[in-house]
Coordinates of C-alpha atoms and ligand atoms in Angstrom, one line a residue:
M1110 CA -15.7 2.7 18.2
S1111 CA -13.3 0.3 16.4
F1112 CA -13.5 -1.1 12.9
F1113 CA -15.2 -4.4 14.3
D1114 CA -17.9 -2.5 16.6
H1115 CA -18.9 -0.7 13.3
L1116 CA -18.8 -4.1 11.5
D1117 CA -21.2 -5.6 14.2
T1118 CA -23.4 -2.7 14.1
H1119 CA -23.8 -2.8 10.4
T1120 CA -24.6 -6.5 10.4
N1121 CA -27.4 -5.9 12.9
N1122 CA -28.8 -3.1 11.0
F1123 CA -28.8 -4.5 7.6
P1124 CA -27.5 -8.1 7.5
N1125 CA -28.5 -8.8 4.1
K1126 CA -26.6 -5.6 2.6
T1127 CA -23.9 -6.2 0.2
A1128 CA -20.6 -5.4 1.9
I1129 CA -18.3 -6.7 -1.0
E1130 CA -18.9 -7.8 -4.3
F1131 CA -16.1 -9.1 -6.7
I1132 CA -17.3 -8.7 -10.4
D1133 CA -14.8 -10.3 -12.0
E1134 CA -14.2 -14.1 -12.0
P1135 CA -14.7 -15.9 -9.7
S1136 CA -17.6 -13.4 -8.9
I1137 CA -19.1 -13.3 -5.5
Q1138 CA -21.5 -11.1 -3.4
I1139 CA -21.0 -11.2 0.4
S1140 CA -23.5 -9.6 2.7
Y1141 CA -22.6 -7.9 5.9
K1142 CA -24.1 -10.9 7.8
E1143 CA -21.9 -13.5 5.5
L1144 CA -18.7 -11.3 5.9
N1145 CA -18.8 -11.2 9.8
Q1146 CA -19.9 -14.6 10.1
R1147 CA -16.8 -15.9 7.9
I1148 CA -14.6 -13.6 9.8
N1149 CA -15.7 -15.1 13.1
S1150 CA -15.3 -18.8 11.5
T1151 CA -12.0 -17.9 10.2
M1152 CA -10.9 -16.9 13.7
G1153 CA -12.0 -20.4 14.9
Y1154 CA -10.0 -21.8 12.0
L1155 CA -6.9 -19.7 13.1
K1156 CA -7.1 -20.7 16.5
S1157 CA -7.4 -24.3 15.5
L1158 CA -4.0 -23.8 13.9
G1159 CA -2.6 -22.8 17.2
I1160 CA -2.5 -18.8 16.3
L1161 CA -2.3 -16.8 19.5
K1162 CA -2.3 -13.2 20.4
G1163 CA 0.8 -11.5 18.8
D1164 CA 1.6 -14.3 16.3
R1165 CA 2.6 -13.1 12.8
V1166 CA 0.4 -14.6 10.1
G1167 CA 1.9 -14.0 6.4
L1168 CA -0.7 -13.6 3.7
Q1169 CA 0.8 -13.6 0.3
L1170 CA -2.6 -14.1 -1.3
P1171 CA -4.0 -12.1 -4.5
K1172 CA -7.0 -9.7 -3.8
S1173 CA -9.7 -12.3 -2.8
P1174 CA -12.2 -12.8 -0.4
E1175 CA -10.0 -15.4 1.2
F1176 CA -7.7 -12.6 1.8
I1177 CA -10.4 -10.4 3.1
Y1178 CA -11.6 -13.1 5.5
L1179 CA -8.1 -14.0 6.9
Y1180 CA -6.9 -10.6 7.3
F1181 CA -9.8 -9.5 9.5
A1182 CA -9.8 -12.6 11.3
I1183 CA -6.2 -12.1 12.1
I1184 CA -6.6 -8.7 13.4
R1185 CA -9.8 -9.2 15.4
M1186 CA -8.4 -12.0 17.2
G1187 CA -5.4 -10.0 18.5
A1188 CA -2.6 -11.4 16.3
I1189 CA -0.7 -9.7 13.6
A1190 CA -1.4 -9.9 9.9
L1191 CA 1.3 -9.7 7.3
P1192 CA 0.1 -8.7 4.0
L1193 CA 2.9 -9.7 1.3
N1194 CA 2.7 -8.5 -2.5
P1195 CA 2.0 -11.6 -4.5
A1196 CA 4.8 -10.3 -6.8
Y1197 CA 7.4 -11.0 -4.2
P1198 CA 9.7 -13.8 -5.6
K1199 CA 10.7 -16.7 -3.0
D1200 CA 14.0 -14.5 -2.3
E1201 CA 12.3 -11.6 -1.2
L1202 CA 9.6 -13.7 0.5
I1203 CA 11.9 -15.5 2.7
Y1204 CA 13.4 -12.2 4.0
F1205 CA 10.1 -10.8 5.4
L1206 CA 8.8 -14.3 6.7
G1207 CA 12.1 -15.0 8.6
D1208 CA 12.5 -11.1 9.7
S1209 CA 9.0 -11.2 10.9
E1210 CA 9.4 -14.4 12.5
C1211 CA 6.1 -15.6 11.0
K1212 CA 4.2 -18.6 12.5
V1213 CA 1.8 -19.4 9.6
F1214 CA 2.1 -18.4 6.2
F1215 CA -0.8 -18.4 3.6
A1216 CA -0.2 -18.8 -0.1
I1217 CA -1.9 -19.9 -3.4
I1218 CA -2.0 -23.5 -4.3
D1219 CA -0.1 -22.7 -7.5
N1220 CA 3.0 -21.8 -5.3
Q1221 CA 3.0 -25.2 -3.3
E1222 CA 5.7 -26.7 -4.9
K1223 CA 7.9 -23.6 -5.1
Y1224 CA 7.2 -22.9 -1.2
Q1225 CA 7.1 -26.5 0.1
T1226 CA 10.6 -26.3 1.8
L1227 CA 9.9 -22.9 3.4
T1228 CA 9.0 -24.5 6.8
H1229 CA 12.3 -26.1 6.8
E1230 CA 14.3 -23.3 5.7
L1231 CA 12.6 -20.9 8.2
T1232 CA 12.8 -21.8 12.1
S1233 CA 9.7 -19.9 13.3
L1234 CA 7.7 -20.9 10.3
E1235 CA 5.5 -23.8 11.6
K1236 CA 3.0 -24.1 8.9
C1237 CA 2.3 -23.1 5.1
I1238 CA -1.0 -23.4 3.9
F1239 CA -1.9 -23.4 0.3
I1240 CA -5.3 -22.1 -0.7
D1241 CA -7.2 -22.8 -3.7
L1242 CA -8.8 -19.5 -5.0
K1243 CA -10.5 -20.7 -8.1
D1244 CA -13.6 -21.6 -6.3
P1245 CA -14.6 -19.5 -3.4
N1246 CA -16.6 -22.3 -1.9
V1247 CA -13.3 -24.1 -1.1
F1248 CA -12.3 -21.9 1.8
T1249 CA -15.8 -21.3 3.0
S1250 CA -16.3 -25.0 3.3
L1251 CA -13.0 -25.4 5.3
I1252 CA -14.1 -22.8 8.1
K1253 CA -17.6 -23.5 8.3
K1254 CA -17.1 -25.9 11.0
Y1255 CA -15.4 -23.5 13.3
S1256 CA -17.3 -21.0 15.3
A1257 CA -16.1 -17.6 16.7
I1258 CA -13.7 -17.4 19.4
D1259 CA -14.2 -15.0 22.5
T1260 CA -12.2 -11.6 21.6
S1261 CA -12.3 -10.2 25.0
Q1262 CA -11.1 -6.3 24.8
F1263 CA -7.9 -7.6 26.3
W1264 CA -6.9 -9.1 22.7
N1265 CA -7.9 -5.7 21.1
K1266 CA -5.9 -3.1 23.0
E1267 CA -5.5 -0.1 20.9
D1268 CA -1.7 -0.3 21.3
N1269 CA -1.3 -3.9 20.1
T1270 CA 0.2 -4.3 16.7
A1271 CA -2.3 -5.2 14.3
V1272 CA -0.3 -5.4 11.0
I1273 CA 3.3 -5.4 10.0
I1274 CA 3.9 -3.7 6.4
Y1275 CA 7.3 -3.7 5.2
T1276 CA 8.7 -0.5 3.8
S1277 CA 12.4 0.2 2.8
G1278 CA 14.9 2.9 3.6
T1279 CA 17.9 4.4 2.2
T1280 CA 20.3 1.7 4.3
G1281 CA 19.8 -1.8 5.1
R1282 CA 16.9 -4.1 4.5
P1283 CA 13.2 -3.4 4.4
K1284 CA 11.8 -2.6 7.8
G1285 CA 8.6 -3.9 9.2
A1286 CA 6.2 -1.0 10.3
Q1287 CA 4.1 -1.9 13.2
I1288 CA 0.7 -0.5 12.8
T1289 CA -1.5 -0.8 15.9
Q1290 CA -5.2 -1.4 16.3
G1291 CA -5.5 2.1 17.4
N1292 CA -3.6 3.7 14.5
L1293 CA -6.1 2.0 12.3
N1294 CA -9.3 3.1 14.0
A1295 CA -7.9 6.6 14.4
N1296 CA -7.2 6.8 10.6
L1297 CA -10.8 5.3 9.8
A1298 CA -12.4 7.7 12.0
A1299 CA -10.4 10.7 10.7
L1300 CA -11.2 9.8 7.2
Y1301 CA -14.9 9.0 7.8
E1302 CA -15.2 12.5 9.1
A1303 CA -13.0 14.3 6.5
W1304 CA -14.4 12.7 3.4
G1305 CA -18.0 12.3 4.6
W1306 CA -18.2 8.5 3.9
R1307 CA -21.9 7.3 3.7
E1308 CA -23.8 4.2 4.3
D1309 CA -25.2 4.4 0.9
D1310 CA -21.9 4.9 -0.9
I1311 CA -20.8 2.3 -3.5
L1312 CA -16.9 2.4 -3.7
F1313 CA -15.4 1.1 -7.1
H1314 CA -12.2 -0.7 -5.9
V1315 CA -9.2 -1.1 -8.3
L1316 CA -6.2 -1.2 -5.9
P1317 CA -4.1 -4.0 -4.4
I1318 CA -5.3 -4.9 -0.8
F1319 CA -1.7 -5.7 0.6
H1320 CA -1.1 -1.8 1.1
V1321 CA -2.2 1.0 3.3
H1322 CA -4.2 2.6 0.5
G1323 CA -6.2 -0.3 -0.9
L1324 CA -6.8 -2.3 2.4
F1325 CA -6.7 0.6 5.1
V1326 CA -8.3 3.6 3.2
A1327 CA -10.2 2.3 0.5
L1328 CA -11.8 -1.2 1.5
K1329 CA -12.0 -0.6 5.3
G1330 CA -13.2 2.9 4.6
A1331 CA -16.2 1.7 2.9
L1332 CA -16.8 -1.0 5.5
Y1333 CA -16.5 0.9 8.4
A1334 CA -19.1 3.4 6.9
G1335 CA -21.5 0.5 6.0
A1336 CA -21.2 1.2 2.2
T1337 CA -20.9 -1.4 -0.5
A1338 CA -17.5 -2.1 -2.1
I1339 CA -17.3 -3.4 -5.4
L1340 CA -14.1 -5.0 -6.3
T1341 CA -12.0 -5.8 -9.5
R1342 CA -8.9 -8.5 -9.0
K1343 CA -6.9 -6.3 -11.7
F1344 CA -7.1 -2.7 -12.6
D1345 CA -8.6 -2.0 -16.2
A1346 CA -9.7 1.4 -17.3
D1347 CA -12.6 0.4 -19.7
L1348 CA -14.1 -1.9 -17.2
T1349 CA -13.8 0.7 -14.5
L1350 CA -15.5 3.4 -16.2
D1351 CA -18.2 1.2 -17.6
S1352 CA -18.8 -0.4 -13.9
I1353 CA -18.9 3.1 -12.2
I1354 CA -22.0 3.7 -14.2
S1355 CA -23.6 0.2 -14.3
Y1356 CA -23.2 -0.1 -10.5
H1357 CA -23.8 3.6 -9.9
C1358 CA -20.8 4.0 -7.9
S1359 CA -20.2 7.1 -5.6
V1360 CA -16.6 7.0 -4.8
L1361 CA -13.2 5.8 -6.6
M1362 CA -9.8 5.9 -5.2
G1363 CA -6.6 5.6 -7.2
V1364 CA -3.2 6.7 -7.8
P1365 CA -2.0 9.0 -10.5
T1366 CA -1.1 6.2 -13.0
I1367 CA -4.7 4.8 -12.6
H1368 CA -6.1 8.1 -13.2
R1369 CA -4.0 8.7 -16.4
R1370 CA -5.0 5.5 -17.7
L1371 CA -8.8 6.3 -17.1
L1372 CA -8.3 9.4 -19.2
A1373 CA -6.4 7.8 -21.8
S1374 CA -9.4 5.0 -22.3
A1375 CA -11.3 5.3 -25.4
K1376 CA -14.3 5.5 -23.2
A1377 CA -13.1 8.7 -21.4
E1378 CA -14.9 11.1 -24.0
T1379 CA -18.3 9.2 -23.6
I1380 CA -18.4 8.9 -19.6
D1381 CA -19.5 11.5 -17.5
L1382 CA -18.3 11.0 -13.9
S1383 CA -19.7 14.2 -12.4
H1384 CA -22.3 12.3 -10.4
M1385 CA -19.8 10.7 -8.3
R1386 CA -19.1 12.1 -4.8
L1387 CA -15.5 11.4 -4.2
I1388 CA -12.6 10.6 -6.6
T1389 CA -9.4 10.6 -4.5
S1390 CA -5.7 10.4 -5.8
G1391 CA -2.6 9.3 -3.6
S1392 CA 0.5 7.2 -3.3
D1393 CA 2.3 9.5 -5.6
R1394 CA 2.1 13.4 -6.6
L1395 CA -0.7 14.2 -9.0
P1396 CA 0.5 15.8 -12.1
D1397 CA -1.1 19.1 -12.6
E1398 CA -2.2 17.9 -16.4
T1399 CA -4.1 15.0 -15.0
F1400 CA -6.0 17.0 -12.4
L1401 CA -6.9 19.7 -15.0
K1402 CA -8.2 17.0 -17.8
Y1403 CA -10.0 15.1 -15.1
K1404 CA -12.0 18.5 -14.6
D1405 CA -12.7 18.7 -18.4
V1406 CA -13.0 15.2 -19.5
F1407 CA -14.9 13.7 -16.3
G1408 CA -16.3 16.7 -14.7
Q1409 CA -14.5 15.8 -11.4
T1410 CA -12.2 17.7 -9.2
L1411 CA -9.7 15.0 -8.0
L1412 CA -9.2 15.2 -4.2
E1413 CA -5.4 14.9 -3.4
R1414 CA -4.4 13.3 -0.3
Y1415 CA -1.0 12.4 1.3
G1416 CA -0.1 9.4 3.4
M1417 CA 2.6 7.0 4.4
T1418 CA 2.9 3.4 5.6
E1419 CA 4.1 4.6 8.9
T1420 CA 1.3 7.1 9.4
G1421 CA -1.6 6.1 7.3
M1422 CA -3.4 9.0 5.8
N1423 CA -2.1 12.3 7.2
L1424 CA -3.0 15.4 5.1
S1425 CA -6.0 15.7 2.8
N1426 CA -7.5 18.5 0.6
P1427 CA -11.1 19.3 2.0
Y1428 CA -14.0 17.5 0.8
D1429 CA -15.8 20.9 1.0
G1430 CA -13.9 23.5 0.1
E1431 CA -11.1 24.3 -2.2
R1432 CA -9.5 20.9 -3.9
R1433 CA -6.1 23.1 -4.7
I1434 CA -4.1 22.0 -7.6
G1435 CA -0.6 20.6 -6.5
S1436 CA -1.4 20.8 -2.6
V1437 CA -2.2 18.1 -0.3
G1438 CA -4.5 20.1 1.8
F1439 CA -4.6 20.2 5.6
P1440 CA -3.7 17.8 8.2
L1441 CA -6.8 15.3 9.0
P1442 CA -8.6 15.7 12.1
G1443 CA -6.5 14.7 15.1
V1444 CA -3.2 14.7 13.0
E1445 CA -0.5 17.5 13.4
A1446 CA 2.0 18.9 10.9
R1447 CA 4.9 21.0 10.7
I1448 CA 7.9 22.1 8.6
V1449 CA 11.2 21.7 9.9
D1450 CA 14.4 22.9 8.9
L1451 CA 16.6 19.8 8.4
E1452 CA 19.9 21.1 9.1
M1453 CA 19.3 23.7 11.7
G1454 CA 16.0 21.5 13.3
N1455 CA 14.2 24.5 13.9
I1456 CA 10.4 25.4 12.9
L1457 CA 10.1 27.1 9.8
G1458 CA 7.4 29.5 9.1
N1459 CA 4.7 29.9 6.1
D1460 CA 6.0 29.4 2.7
E1461 CA 9.3 28.0 3.8
I1462 CA 10.5 24.5 2.3
G1463 CA 11.7 21.9 5.0
E1464 CA 10.8 18.3 6.5
V1465 CA 7.3 17.4 6.9
Q1466 CA 7.0 16.0 10.4
L1467 CA 3.7 14.4 11.7
R1468 CA 2.4 13.5 15.1
G1469 CA -0.8 12.2 16.0
P1470 CA -2.9 8.7 16.9
N1471 CA -2.2 7.6 13.2
V1472 CA 1.6 7.5 13.5
F1473 CA 2.8 3.8 13.9
K1474 CA 4.5 2.4 16.9
G1475 CA 7.8 1.7 15.5
Y1476 CA 9.8 -0.8 13.2
W1477 CA 9.9 -4.5 14.2
K1478 CA 12.9 -5.4 16.3
Q1479 CA 14.6 -2.3 15.0
P1480 CA 14.7 0.2 18.2
E1481 CA 17.5 2.0 16.8
K1482 CA 15.7 2.8 13.4
T1483 CA 12.7 3.6 15.2
K1484 CA 14.5 6.2 17.2
E1485 CA 16.2 7.7 14.2
S1486 CA 12.6 8.1 12.7
F1487 CA 11.3 10.2 15.4
T1488 CA 12.5 13.7 16.8
P1489 CA 13.3 13.7 20.5
D1490 CA 9.9 15.2 21.2
G1491 CA 7.9 12.6 19.2
W1492 CA 7.3 13.9 15.7
F1493 CA 7.9 11.5 12.9
H1494 CA 10.3 12.4 10.0
T1495 CA 8.5 11.8 6.8
G1496 CA 11.6 12.5 4.8
D1497 CA 9.4 14.3 2.4
L1498 CA 9.9 18.1 1.7
G1499 CA 7.3 20.5 1.5
F1500 CA 5.7 24.1 3.0
R1501 CA 2.8 25.4 4.3
A1502 CA 0.9 28.4 2.7
T1503 CA -0.3 31.1 4.7
D1504 CA -4.0 30.0 4.5
G1505 CA -2.8 26.4 5.8
Y1506 CA -2.5 24.3 2.7
F1507 CA 0.5 21.9 2.7
T1508 CA 2.3 21.4 -0.8
L1509 CA 4.9 18.5 -1.0
K1510 CA 8.3 19.7 -3.0
G1511 CA 10.2 16.6 -3.2
R1512 CA 12.1 13.8 -0.8
S1513 CA 15.0 14.0 1.3
K1514 CA 15.3 10.3 0.8
D1515 CA 16.4 8.2 -2.2
L1516 CA 13.1 6.7 -3.3
I1517 CA 11.4 6.2 -6.6
I1518 CA 7.5 6.0 -6.9
S1519 CA 6.3 4.2 -9.9
G1520 CA 2.7 3.6 -10.5
G1521 CA 2.0 4.4 -6.9
M1522 CA 4.8 1.7 -5.6
N1523 CA 7.6 2.9 -3.7
I1524 CA 11.0 1.5 -4.9
Y1525 CA 14.0 2.0 -2.9
P1526 CA 17.1 2.1 -5.3
P1527 CA 19.6 0.6 -2.6
E1528 CA 17.5 -2.5 -2.6
V1529 CA 17.7 -2.8 -6.7
E1530 CA 21.3 -1.9 -6.4
R1531 CA 22.1 -4.6 -3.7
V1532 CA 20.6 -7.1 -6.3
L1533 CA 22.6 -6.0 -9.1
A1534 CA 25.6 -5.9 -7.2
E1535 CA 25.2 -9.8 -6.6
H1536 CA 25.9 -10.3 -10.5
P1537 CA 29.5 -11.0 -11.3
S1538 CA 29.4 -8.7 -14.4
V1539 CA 28.2 -5.7 -12.5
H1540 CA 31.1 -3.5 -11.0
A1541 CA 28.8 -0.8 -9.5
S1542 CA 25.3 0.4 -10.3
A1543 CA 23.1 3.3 -9.6
V1544 CA 19.6 3.2 -9.8
I1545 CA 17.3 6.4 -10.5
G1546 CA 13.9 7.4 -11.4
C1547 CA 13.2 9.6 -14.5
P1548 CA 10.1 11.3 -15.2
D1549 CA 7.6 9.2 -17.1
R1550 CA 3.9 9.9 -18.3
E1551 CA 2.7 6.6 -17.9
W1552 CA 4.5 5.6 -14.4
G1553 CA 5.4 9.2 -12.7
E1554 CA 8.7 7.8 -12.5
R1555 CA 10.6 5.3 -14.6
I1556 CA 13.0 3.0 -13.1
V1557 CA 16.4 3.3 -14.8
A1558 CA 19.5 1.4 -13.9
V1559 CA 23.2 2.8 -14.7
I1560 CA 25.8 0.2 -14.7
Q1561 CA 29.5 0.0 -14.7
L1562 CA 30.6 -3.6 -15.8
N1563 CA 33.3 -5.7 -15.1
S1564 CA 32.7 -7.9 -17.8
P1565 CA 30.2 -7.8 -21.0
I1566 CA 26.7 -8.7 -20.3
S1567 CA 23.3 -7.8 -22.3
E1568 CA 20.5 -6.0 -20.8
E1569 CA 18.0 -9.1 -21.3
E1570 CA 20.5 -11.3 -19.1
L1571 CA 20.4 -8.6 -16.2
K1572 CA 16.7 -8.4 -16.3
N1573 CA 16.3 -12.0 -16.1
F1574 CA 18.8 -12.1 -13.3
C1575 CA 16.8 -9.3 -11.5
K1576 CA 13.5 -11.3 -12.1
N1577 CA 14.3 -14.1 -9.6
K1578 CA 15.3 -11.9 -6.9
L1579 CA 12.8 -8.6 -7.3
A1580 CA 9.0 -8.1 -7.7
S1581 CA 8.3 -7.1 -11.3
Y1582 CA 7.5 -3.7 -10.4
K1583 CA 11.1 -3.1 -8.9
I1584 CA 12.8 -4.4 -12.0
P1585 CA 14.4 -1.3 -14.0
K1586 CA 12.4 -0.6 -17.1
G1587 CA 16.0 0.8 -19.0
F1588 CA 19.7 -0.3 -18.3
Y1589 CA 22.5 2.3 -19.2
F1590 CA 25.9 1.1 -19.5
Q1591 CA 28.8 3.5 -18.5
E1592 CA 32.4 3.3 -18.3
N1593 CA 32.5 5.1 -14.8
L1594 CA 29.7 6.4 -12.8
P1595 CA 30.1 9.9 -11.7
R1596 CA 31.2 10.1 -8.0
N1597 CA 31.8 13.2 -5.6
A1598 CA 35.0 13.5 -3.4
L1599 CA 33.6 11.1 -1.3
G1600 CA 33.1 8.4 -3.7
K1601 CA 29.4 8.7 -3.6
V1602 CA 27.5 8.4 -7.0
Q1603 CA 26.3 11.7 -8.1
K1604 CA 22.6 10.6 -9.2
E1605 CA 21.5 14.0 -9.9
K1606 CA 24.2 14.1 -12.7
L1607 CA 22.9 10.7 -14.0
R1608 CA 19.3 12.3 -13.8
K1609 CA 20.4 15.1 -15.9
L1610 CA 22.1 13.2 -18.4
L1611 CA 19.7 10.4 -18.9
C1612 CA 16.3 11.5 -18.1
K1613 CA 14.7 13.0 -21.0
Ligands
LIG2093 C1 3.0 -3.2 -12.4 N1 4.2 -2.9 -13.1 C2 4.9 -2.0 -12.6 C3 3.8 -1.4 -11.6 N2 2.8 -2.2 -11.6 N3 6.0 -1.3 -13.1 C4 6.7 -0.2 -12.3 N4 5.7 0.4 -11.3 C5 4.5 -0.1 -11.2 N5 3.6 0.5 -10.1 C6 4.8 -4.0 -14.2 C7 4.4 -5.2 -14.3 O1 5.0 -6.1 -13.0 C8 4.6 -5.4 -15.6 O2 5.8 -6.0 -15.7 C9 4.5 -4.2 -16.3 O3 5.0 -3.4 -15.3 C10 3.1 -3.9 -16.8 O4 2.1 -4.2 -15.8 P1 0.7 -3.6 -16.1 O5 -0.3 -4.6 -16.5 O6 0.5 -2.4 -17.1 O7 0.4 -3.3 -14.9 P2 -0.7 -3.1 -13.7 O8 -0.9 -4.7 -13.3 O9 -1.8 -2.7 -14.7 O10 -0.3 -2.2 -12.6 C11 -0.3 -0.9 -12.7 C12 -1.3 0.0 -11.6 C13 -0.6 -0.9 -10.2 C14 -2.6 -0.4 -11.4 C15 -0.9 1.3 -11.5 O11 1.0 -0.7 -10.3 C16 -1.2 -0.4 -9.1 O12 -2.3 -1.0 -8.7 N6 -0.5 0.8 -8.3 C17 -1.1 1.0 -7.2 C18 -0.2 0.7 -6.2 C19 -1.0 1.2 -4.9 O13 -1.7 0.8 -4.4 N7 0.2 1.9 -4.0 C20 -0.3 2.3 -2.8 C21 0.9 1.9 -1.7 P3 6.3 -7.2 -16.7 O14 5.7 -6.8 -18.1 O15 7.7 -7.4 -16.5 O16 5.6 -8.5 -16.2 S1 0.4 2.6 -0.2 C22 1.2 4.1 -0.4 O17 1.8 4.3 -1.0 C23 0.8 5.5 0.7 C24 0.6 4.9 2.1 C25 -0.3 6.1 0.3 O18 -0.3 7.1 0.6 O19 -1.4 5.6 -0.4

């Protein structure tokens, strides 16, 4: 059964049950019946805008009911949703809208002036629609007069792309990962089974919803099960701890930075979370210290799992059974994982470290308009190269041991050094730069730029320069100026040397 079959069943079974509740302003409670009706009306509205099957629809909206109606309507009608981080500045946005050949783009009304020329700048973009999110009635009144459209099975074939999410790589510009209806449904079913989602679950939702984690795993996981999702637009540790208690929440999903902040909250010592059914951690490696402290302070054993944009969730510690410190557990139902020697290409035995490769109905269809990159990301026999290193223990538990890709994970967000280096290179004072991640208690990794200058410039000026071109979480938190960057015989910057020298 697809996500929408589940949604229809829940709407029939308990129309008035709360599906979604936003607790921060503007607060709003949405029942299953209302959610389903609004998704249907939104489909009619999107159709009136000329959106057809396969069209890309961009959503640069903050976490909001409007984002949720639009997202579900887009994929239910067979169009392709393009969720975009609200933090992307115009430069980055133009690339995503242009590359995806986005037809209609939704943004917040506050950005109207900044974005009003986009339809002239991008040939495929027909319409920019600006939404006022301050009052939830504005959007619901707009869609009210439209009715559902016929979503015959033809529109929702499993191999149709439902969502494009941009991820970067070590070379070139970000690539659009095409995630199909089938990928989404398979991953939801696997997680439902593995984590024992229940109708009476109450999820406390603190993650952004323009990503796999917050959207496909947390929000859709809860709705697929017929549970209730309580959402806050911005993560706040004290509010989270208080609300988990007052709303009797049973499930929480977070990244290590979120879990660390919960432990650091002044309320931590007085709040017991042992009643909760499931608290997961993902998007970045969970430090042992956080895992152990969680047990001590909150009486909870965190369940660590592993996922990627291209594969959704792929491995997880068991819900029943040992949640092993430092490990990401076993392949989820339907997912196959193996460890391969990167140099020789042979499959490795237990306890040997190599690349983690994956296969299964969760694995994406390929990168948008990038057949070569798609081909490179799979082995000839169809296994996906994760670029992560790890091993499988004799008893089947997988443990990640690093990355073969040049990638920084900060607060659960992926940052690709070449993207930042490319922006720095545009500044006339910058001769060369190397962007590295240094271990950091708060963020997991802290993004640091090492710069070789042509002419003097201050850290402040460089930061401001980056601000117009990069989302804020990608902006280096530290700048170091060096006369020369260490390079190997081939002229490649030796980042390991810089890490040793500068990461303390
Ligand atoms: C915010 N900032 C960051 C980050 N987030 N800098 C580096 N890394 C970040 N992750 C910047 C802000 O722009 C701000 O900059 C300054 O740091 C302080 O912001 P603050 O208010 O403390 O941040 P926040 O809004 O509280 O956000 C922290 C956060 C958030 C809650 C940890 O980053 C977050 O929700 N992370 C989760 C991301 C996530 O869901 N990833 C899943 C990707 P300035 O002061 O200059 O304005 S999906 C995925 O990875 C796979 C599939 C998977 O397995 O899940």
